Amino acid sequence: MSSELRAPASARLLVGQARWLAEEVLELRLARRDGLPLPPWEPGAHVELTLPSGLRRAYSLCGDPRERAAWTVAVHRAPDSRGGSRELHETALVGRELTVEGPVNRFPLLPAPGYLLLAGGIGVTPLLPMARALTAAGLPWRLVLGARDRSRLVYAEELTALGGDRVRLVPQDEAGLPDLAAELAATPPGHAVYACGPTAMLDAVSELCRTAVPARSLHVERFAPAAGAQQEALGRFEVVLRRSGLRLAVPADRSVLEVVRDHVPDVPYSCEEGYCGSCETPVLAGIPDHRDSVIGPQERATATTMMICVSRAASTILELDL
């Protein structure tokens, strides 16, 4: 993880177009009202939208990184939505401006001789720009997209046009679940594996890559917490906010984020479950107890940041750069 975090750029962008991509999936195109180009971004990046209600939610950019006139996001209306996806689907947004922060990239496409891209449902959104970039670079790749049925195969036409037989579409009602073990077995050991989708799928991929001989290079982005990622919040501790000059008590039944927002209401956050990375905060002193799904287990001992929505303290005091 980066030891230095920079506040993402913020802009008011116009929702210029909305269209249905698949069952319960809405695509929005965002642009500057004056038509000037938007900042560059790379595959894997996301932006955070502030919705009319004030809710803030992060979504992957899924357009073409070479296009600077507009940004594209696709939003699945989740059945267990905490309000964000439901609001985006039910609010007439075309012609309105939203505050957009970013782009931020915590799921970068790293160099490798080839790639296996595994997507479940809306998890294809960060992988589609990767497939576009890999095609432009002439690098080998394959993509597997699973969904409950064909009506939920997001960007299926675009992917098939882009990759042809390199793209495998797996509607569950016709073909069952994707055979992840077979897909890995058919992929050269040196190729990187990128995966995004439901928790069960990502946990299965993680176990397959961990136990493979040799172990696979796996990169995941989650839309929900990993199994067992969050633990019961035990114990009281204190946080010192160096820039704000505050010393705050965090009780056992409240998160660091909740306590901090009582005094610093503009601190960024989104998922509040430890998987999106929006609330990542530099730790200046003390020992964090990482309970998120963003910082990998191998990184935690040396990580200089923490996700304050779920992570806590392994020391009596944490000093944060807030």
Coordinates of C-alpha atoms in Angstrom, one line a residue:
M1 CA 0.0 0.0 0.0
S2 CA 1.1 3.5 -0.6
S3 CA 2.6 5.3 2.4
E4 CA 1.4 8.6 1.1
L5 CA -2.3 9.2 0.2
R6 CA -3.3 12.2 -1.8
A7 CA -6.9 13.5 -1.7
P8 CA -8.6 12.6 -5.0
A9 CA -9.7 15.4 -7.2
S10 CA -13.4 16.5 -6.9
A11 CA -15.6 17.8 -9.7
R12 CA -19.2 18.4 -10.6
L13 CA -20.0 16.2 -13.5
L14 CA -23.2 16.1 -15.7
V15 CA -25.0 12.9 -16.1
G16 CA -25.4 13.0 -19.8
Q17 CA -26.8 9.6 -20.6
A18 CA -28.3 6.6 -18.8
R19 CA -29.0 3.2 -20.4
W20 CA -29.9 -0.3 -19.4
L21 CA -27.1 -2.7 -19.9
A22 CA -28.6 -5.9 -18.5
E23 CA -31.2 -7.0 -15.9
E24 CA -31.0 -4.5 -13.0
V25 CA -27.8 -2.9 -14.4
L26 CA -27.8 0.8 -15.3
E27 CA -24.9 2.6 -17.1
L28 CA -24.3 6.3 -16.5
R29 CA -22.0 8.6 -18.6
L30 CA -20.5 11.5 -16.7
A31 CA -18.9 14.6 -18.4
R32 CA -18.0 18.1 -17.7
R33 CA -20.7 20.6 -18.6
D34 CA -18.1 22.8 -20.4
G35 CA -16.9 19.8 -22.5
L36 CA -13.3 19.9 -21.4
P37 CA -11.5 16.6 -21.1
L38 CA -11.6 14.6 -17.8
P39 CA -8.4 13.5 -16.0
P40 CA -6.7 10.4 -17.3
W41 CA -7.2 7.0 -15.6
E42 CA -6.0 3.5 -15.9
P43 CA -7.9 0.1 -15.9
G44 CA -9.0 -0.8 -12.4
A45 CA -9.7 2.8 -11.3
H46 CA -12.9 3.8 -9.6
V47 CA -14.6 7.1 -8.8
E48 CA -16.8 8.0 -5.9
L49 CA -20.2 9.6 -6.6
T50 CA -22.1 11.8 -4.1
L51 CA -25.8 11.0 -4.7
P52 CA -28.6 13.6 -4.4
S53 CA -29.4 12.2 -0.9
G54 CA -25.8 12.7 0.3
L55 CA -24.8 9.0 0.2
R56 CA -21.4 8.4 -1.3
R57 CA -20.7 5.3 -3.3
A58 CA -17.6 4.1 -5.3
Y59 CA -18.0 2.6 -8.7
S60 CA -15.4 1.2 -11.2
L61 CA -14.8 3.1 -14.4
C62 CA -15.7 0.7 -17.2
G63 CA -15.3 2.8 -20.3
D64 CA -12.3 3.1 -22.6
P65 CA -9.3 4.8 -20.8
R66 CA -8.4 6.5 -24.0
E67 CA -11.7 8.4 -24.0
R68 CA -11.3 11.7 -22.1
A69 CA -14.7 13.3 -22.9
A70 CA -16.7 11.2 -20.5
W71 CA -16.5 8.6 -17.7
T72 CA -18.7 5.5 -17.6
V73 CA -19.9 3.6 -14.6
A74 CA -22.4 0.7 -14.4
V75 CA -24.5 0.1 -11.3
H76 CA -26.2 -3.1 -10.3
R77 CA -29.3 -2.7 -8.2
A78 CA -28.4 -5.0 -5.3
P79 CA -31.3 -6.8 -3.6
D80 CA -29.7 -6.0 -0.2
S81 CA -28.8 -2.4 -1.2
R82 CA -28.2 0.0 1.7
G83 CA -29.6 2.7 -0.5
G84 CA -27.0 3.7 -3.0
S85 CA -27.8 1.5 -6.0
R86 CA -31.5 1.8 -5.3
E87 CA -31.3 5.6 -5.4
L88 CA -29.3 5.6 -8.6
H89 CA -31.8 3.3 -10.3
E90 CA -34.9 5.2 -9.0
T91 CA -33.8 8.8 -9.4
A92 CA -34.0 10.7 -12.7
L93 CA -30.4 11.7 -13.0
V94 CA -29.9 12.6 -16.7
G95 CA -29.3 16.4 -16.9
R96 CA -28.3 16.6 -13.2
E97 CA -24.8 17.2 -11.8
L98 CA -23.2 14.9 -9.3
T99 CA -20.1 15.5 -7.2
V100 CA -17.5 13.0 -8.4
E101 CA -14.2 12.3 -6.6
G102 CA -11.3 10.4 -8.2
P103 CA -10.1 8.5 -10.1
V104 CA -8.4 6.3 -7.6
N105 CA -6.8 3.0 -8.5
R106 CA -6.4 0.2 -5.9
F107 CA -6.8 -2.6 -8.5
P108 CA -4.0 -1.7 -11.0
L109 CA -3.2 -3.9 -14.0
L110 CA 0.4 -5.0 -13.3
P111 CA 2.9 -6.3 -15.9
A112 CA 2.6 -10.0 -16.7
P113 CA 3.2 -12.2 -19.7
G114 CA -0.5 -13.0 -19.9
Y115 CA -3.8 -12.7 -18.0
L116 CA -6.8 -14.6 -16.9
L117 CA -9.8 -12.3 -16.1
L118 CA -12.5 -13.9 -13.9
A119 CA -15.8 -12.0 -13.5
G120 CA -19.1 -12.6 -11.7
G121 CA -22.0 -10.4 -12.7
I122 CA -21.3 -6.7 -12.2
G123 CA -17.7 -7.7 -11.3
V124 CA -16.9 -7.4 -15.0
T125 CA -16.8 -3.6 -14.8
P126 CA -13.1 -3.2 -13.8
L127 CA -12.1 -6.0 -16.0
L128 CA -13.6 -4.7 -19.3
P129 CA -11.1 -1.8 -19.5
M130 CA -8.3 -4.3 -18.7
A131 CA -9.4 -6.4 -21.6
R132 CA -9.4 -3.3 -23.8
A133 CA -5.9 -2.3 -22.7
L134 CA -4.5 -5.8 -23.1
T135 CA -5.9 -6.0 -26.6
A136 CA -4.4 -2.7 -27.5
A137 CA -1.0 -3.8 -26.1
G138 CA -1.1 -7.1 -28.0
L139 CA -0.9 -9.2 -24.8
P140 CA -2.6 -12.6 -24.4
W141 CA -5.7 -12.7 -22.2
R142 CA -8.9 -14.7 -21.6
L143 CA -12.0 -13.6 -19.7
V144 CA -14.7 -15.7 -18.1
L145 CA -18.0 -14.0 -17.2
G146 CA -20.6 -15.8 -15.1
A147 CA -24.1 -14.7 -14.1
R148 CA -27.4 -16.2 -13.0
D149 CA -28.8 -16.1 -16.6
R150 CA -28.1 -14.5 -20.0
S151 CA -30.1 -11.3 -19.1
R152 CA -27.5 -10.6 -16.4
L153 CA -24.3 -11.0 -18.5
V154 CA -23.1 -7.4 -18.3
Y155 CA -21.3 -6.1 -21.4
A156 CA -21.5 -9.5 -23.0
E157 CA -21.8 -8.1 -26.5
E158 CA -18.9 -5.6 -26.0
L159 CA -16.6 -8.4 -24.7
T160 CA -17.5 -10.8 -27.4
A161 CA -16.8 -8.2 -30.1
L162 CA -13.5 -7.4 -28.4
G163 CA -12.2 -10.8 -27.6
G164 CA -14.1 -13.4 -29.7
D165 CA -13.3 -16.9 -28.5
R166 CA -11.1 -15.5 -25.7
V167 CA -14.3 -14.6 -23.9
R168 CA -16.4 -17.4 -22.2
L169 CA -19.9 -16.5 -21.1
V170 CA -21.3 -18.8 -18.5
P171 CA -25.0 -18.3 -17.6
Q172 CA -25.6 -20.4 -14.5
D173 CA -29.1 -21.6 -15.5
E174 CA -27.7 -23.1 -18.7
A175 CA -24.2 -24.2 -17.8
G176 CA -23.9 -24.1 -14.1
L177 CA -21.1 -22.2 -12.3
P178 CA -17.8 -21.5 -14.0
D179 CA -15.3 -24.2 -13.5
L180 CA -12.6 -22.1 -11.9
A181 CA -10.2 -25.0 -11.3
A182 CA -10.3 -25.9 -15.0
E183 CA -9.9 -22.3 -16.1
L184 CA -6.8 -22.0 -13.9
A185 CA -5.4 -25.3 -15.2
A186 CA -5.7 -24.0 -18.7
T187 CA -3.8 -20.9 -17.9
P188 CA 0.0 -20.8 -18.0
P189 CA 1.5 -20.6 -14.5
G190 CA 3.2 -17.3 -15.2
H191 CA 0.0 -15.5 -16.2
A192 CA -1.6 -13.1 -13.7
V193 CA -5.2 -13.8 -12.5
Y194 CA -7.5 -10.9 -11.9
A195 CA -10.9 -11.5 -10.4
C196 CA -13.9 -9.5 -9.3
G197 CA -17.3 -10.7 -8.3
P198 CA -19.3 -12.3 -5.5
T199 CA -17.6 -13.1 -2.2
A200 CA -18.0 -16.9 -2.7
M201 CA -16.4 -16.8 -6.1
L202 CA -13.4 -14.7 -4.9
D203 CA -12.9 -16.9 -1.9
A204 CA -12.8 -20.0 -4.1
V205 CA -10.4 -18.4 -6.6
S206 CA -8.2 -17.3 -3.7
E207 CA -8.0 -20.8 -2.3
L208 CA -7.3 -22.3 -5.7
C209 CA -4.5 -19.8 -6.4
R210 CA -3.0 -20.2 -2.9
T211 CA -2.8 -24.0 -3.2
A212 CA -1.7 -24.2 -6.8
V213 CA 1.8 -25.4 -7.5
P214 CA 3.4 -23.0 -8.1
A215 CA 1.1 -20.5 -6.4
R216 CA -0.7 -18.2 -8.8
S217 CA -0.3 -14.4 -8.9
L218 CA -3.9 -13.3 -7.9
H219 CA -5.4 -9.8 -7.8
V220 CA -8.9 -9.3 -6.6
E221 CA -11.4 -6.5 -6.1
R222 CA -14.3 -7.0 -3.8
F223 CA -17.8 -5.5 -3.7
A224 CA -18.5 -7.1 -0.3
P225 CA -16.3 -8.1 2.7
A226 CA -14.3 -11.3 2.5
A227 CA -15.5 -14.1 4.6
G228 CA -14.2 -13.6 8.2
A229 CA -12.7 -10.2 7.3
Q230 CA -14.6 -8.3 10.0
Q231 CA -14.4 -9.4 13.6
E232 CA -16.3 -8.4 16.6
A233 CA -15.3 -4.9 17.7
L234 CA -13.7 -5.4 21.1
G235 CA -12.0 -2.8 23.4
R236 CA -11.8 0.9 23.8
F237 CA -8.9 2.9 22.5
E238 CA -8.0 6.5 21.5
V239 CA -7.2 8.1 18.2
V240 CA -5.2 11.3 17.8
L241 CA -6.0 13.4 14.7
R242 CA -2.7 15.2 14.1
R243 CA -3.9 17.8 11.6
S244 CA -7.2 18.5 13.5
G245 CA -5.5 18.6 16.9
L246 CA -8.1 16.2 18.4
R247 CA -7.9 13.3 20.8
L248 CA -10.9 11.1 20.6
A249 CA -12.1 8.0 22.5
V250 CA -13.3 5.1 20.3
P251 CA -15.7 2.8 22.3
A252 CA -16.1 -0.9 21.6
D253 CA -19.5 -0.4 19.9
R254 CA -18.4 2.4 17.4
S255 CA -16.0 2.4 14.5
V256 CA -13.1 4.8 14.1
L257 CA -14.9 6.3 11.1
E258 CA -18.1 7.0 13.1
V259 CA -16.1 8.7 15.9
V260 CA -14.0 10.7 13.5
R261 CA -17.0 11.9 11.4
D262 CA -18.6 13.4 14.6
H263 CA -15.7 16.0 14.4
V264 CA -14.5 15.8 10.8
P265 CA -17.6 15.2 8.8
D266 CA -16.0 15.5 5.4
V267 CA -13.7 12.5 5.8
P268 CA -14.2 10.3 2.7
Y269 CA -16.0 6.9 3.1
S270 CA -18.3 4.7 1.1
C271 CA -18.9 1.0 1.8
E272 CA -18.4 1.1 5.6
E273 CA -17.6 -2.6 5.4
G274 CA -13.9 -2.6 4.6
Y275 CA -13.8 -3.5 1.0
C276 CA -13.9 -0.3 -1.2
G277 CA -10.8 1.5 0.2
S278 CA -12.4 5.0 0.2
C279 CA -11.7 5.7 3.9
E280 CA -8.0 4.6 3.7
T281 CA -6.1 6.8 6.1
P282 CA -2.3 7.1 6.9
V283 CA -1.3 5.9 10.3
L284 CA 1.4 8.1 11.9
A285 CA 1.9 6.2 15.2
G286 CA 0.4 3.1 16.9
I287 CA -0.5 -0.3 15.7
P288 CA -3.6 -0.8 13.6
D289 CA -5.7 -4.0 13.8
H290 CA -6.5 -4.5 10.1
R291 CA -10.0 -6.0 9.6
D292 CA -10.6 -4.9 6.0
S293 CA -10.5 -6.8 2.6
V294 CA -8.3 -4.2 0.9
I295 CA -4.9 -4.7 2.5
G296 CA -3.7 -8.3 1.9
P297 CA -2.5 -10.4 4.8
Q298 CA 1.1 -10.3 3.5
E299 CA 1.0 -6.5 3.5
R300 CA -0.5 -5.9 7.0
A301 CA 2.7 -6.0 9.0
T302 CA 4.2 -3.2 7.0
A303 CA 1.1 -1.3 5.9
T304 CA 1.2 2.4 6.9
T305 CA -2.5 3.0 6.2
M306 CA -5.8 1.6 7.6
M307 CA -9.4 1.4 6.6
I308 CA -11.0 3.3 9.4
C309 CA -14.5 2.0 8.7
V310 CA -13.8 -1.5 10.1
S311 CA -10.2 -1.7 11.3
R312 CA -9.3 -0.9 14.9
A313 CA -6.3 -0.7 17.2
A314 CA -3.8 -3.2 18.5
S315 CA -2.3 -0.4 20.7
T316 CA -4.0 1.9 23.2
I317 CA -3.5 4.9 20.9
L318 CA -3.5 5.4 17.1
E319 CA -2.3 8.6 15.6
L320 CA -3.9 9.4 12.2
D321 CA -3.1 11.9 9.5
L322 CA -6.5 13.6 9.7

